[in-house]
DNA sequence: GTCTATATAATGATAGAC
DNA sequence: GTCTATCATTATATAGAC
């Protein structure tokens, strides 16, 4: 499913070549000719099989969605399919899944309908998982479950989105299986103890924000009204300045 | 610096047009003609001023780096410049900084040298901030400070990388100031209390991983040798499955 | 500095032979 | 199914007039 399938049908070879080049250089950056060369066929054959470059892209999208959401190994796994699980499987062996990883990253970042569906599904599953954890008593309920689910879900996408940076910043090139493993413990530490050693900062922010909600509709815990002002002093924020 | 500068020099207008279109459609997806049209000049003038499309891109890179790292309002702020701080400033008013945000996102994801420098600097600053927090007693020391810094830093980039998804998943279109504000509290909750209500999962993972380190060089707490095997059962992992 | 006109190459897509 | 040959369009970049 991942490496260069030597014995695949010509049509599949073209599709795989497109997937690899779209993933590596983006849709606009990969030409039909490049794809043809990689598949070992003429440019005309690419169009003959798929009708247009855009239709070829759509088929690549569908392939990745199928690989993630099911249709493929659903008979083997029994599971319906999951972005998070697929991502982890792929990241555990980046070399074998290079093309799929690159393409999936583009789907998420380039903002098409298929990528939006994948993301929304991930958020929904994350939300369900947290709700379940809270009900079971293993997880802490936040003040804003919808936002919390989005935050947790997006954090999970980081290794996909920043694969190259993660590897480089830690002295390797690319994201090795060893690095993926090395992320487990610090991530769990963060999700278990947090980063701050005292609730002082949270309490300060909570108090400061209590004077000016009306931020955006969504499950707010209890504290009520206020005026839609700027918040007086955002003590910390989503931007790595916690 | 952000909206369409009606009275800027022609050269600057071309550069701003390029920045906006490179950011919106990517380098390959934005043609010199498109840029010329947006700037209200002929395509030839674009090349005349910058020499080539690639040189024009380089100048856009430099502009964004300058806006982030200094050179611009360094006389006003006194600060040397910071990706995290700039990002927050831009995200607080997305409409005014649409072009810079889009371009910066591409710089980070498309993997050029300039984007790598920005990322590495962000990680270094995050590392310093955490070390400082640990020394001051406000933050908890993790078992792997380098990896922890990378994780925290990348989490901070999420609003930038997934701006559109964040907005949509929460019922709005785009990332409104209100949504940015709404992220503060849940993020601080996560960084203060974590997500798990008990250390059981962390301890289980810690025990499981203790049998097979040799993952990748880096400050490991105390536990020592082992063999470079697959880890027996990754209890949770970076992929939103905590 | 800015344009028109043009060179030259690459693009997506088609026609038709085999 | 697969190719060669080619079309129409667009790409980046240049030449030279104003």
PDB file of C-alpha atoms (C1' of nucleotides) in Angstrom, chain B residues 31-33 44 52-53, chain D residues 10-15:
ATOM      1  CA  UNK B  31       2.151  33.485 -11.183  1.00  0.00           C
ATOM      2  CA  UNK B  32       4.087  36.632 -11.917  1.00  0.00           C
ATOM      3  CA  UNK B  33       1.104  37.719 -14.005  1.00  0.00           C
ATOM      4  CA  UNK B  44       7.621  42.925 -16.996  1.00  0.00           C
ATOM      5  CA  UNK B  52      13.190  36.863 -10.973  1.00  0.00           C
ATOM      6  CA  UNK B  53      10.212  35.251  -9.320  1.00  0.00           C
TER       7      UNK B  53
ATOM      8  C1'  DT D  10       0.238  30.054 -19.888  1.00  0.00           C
ATOM      9  C1'  DA D  11       4.723  30.399 -17.701  1.00  0.00           C
ATOM     10  C1'  DT D  12       9.117  33.208 -16.687  1.00  0.00           C
ATOM     11  C1'  DA D  13      11.990  36.273 -18.553  1.00  0.00           C
ATOM     12  C1'  DT D  14      14.039  39.663 -22.123  1.00  0.00           C
ATOM     13  C1'  DA D  15      14.446  43.729 -25.528  1.00  0.00           C
TER      14       DA D  15
END
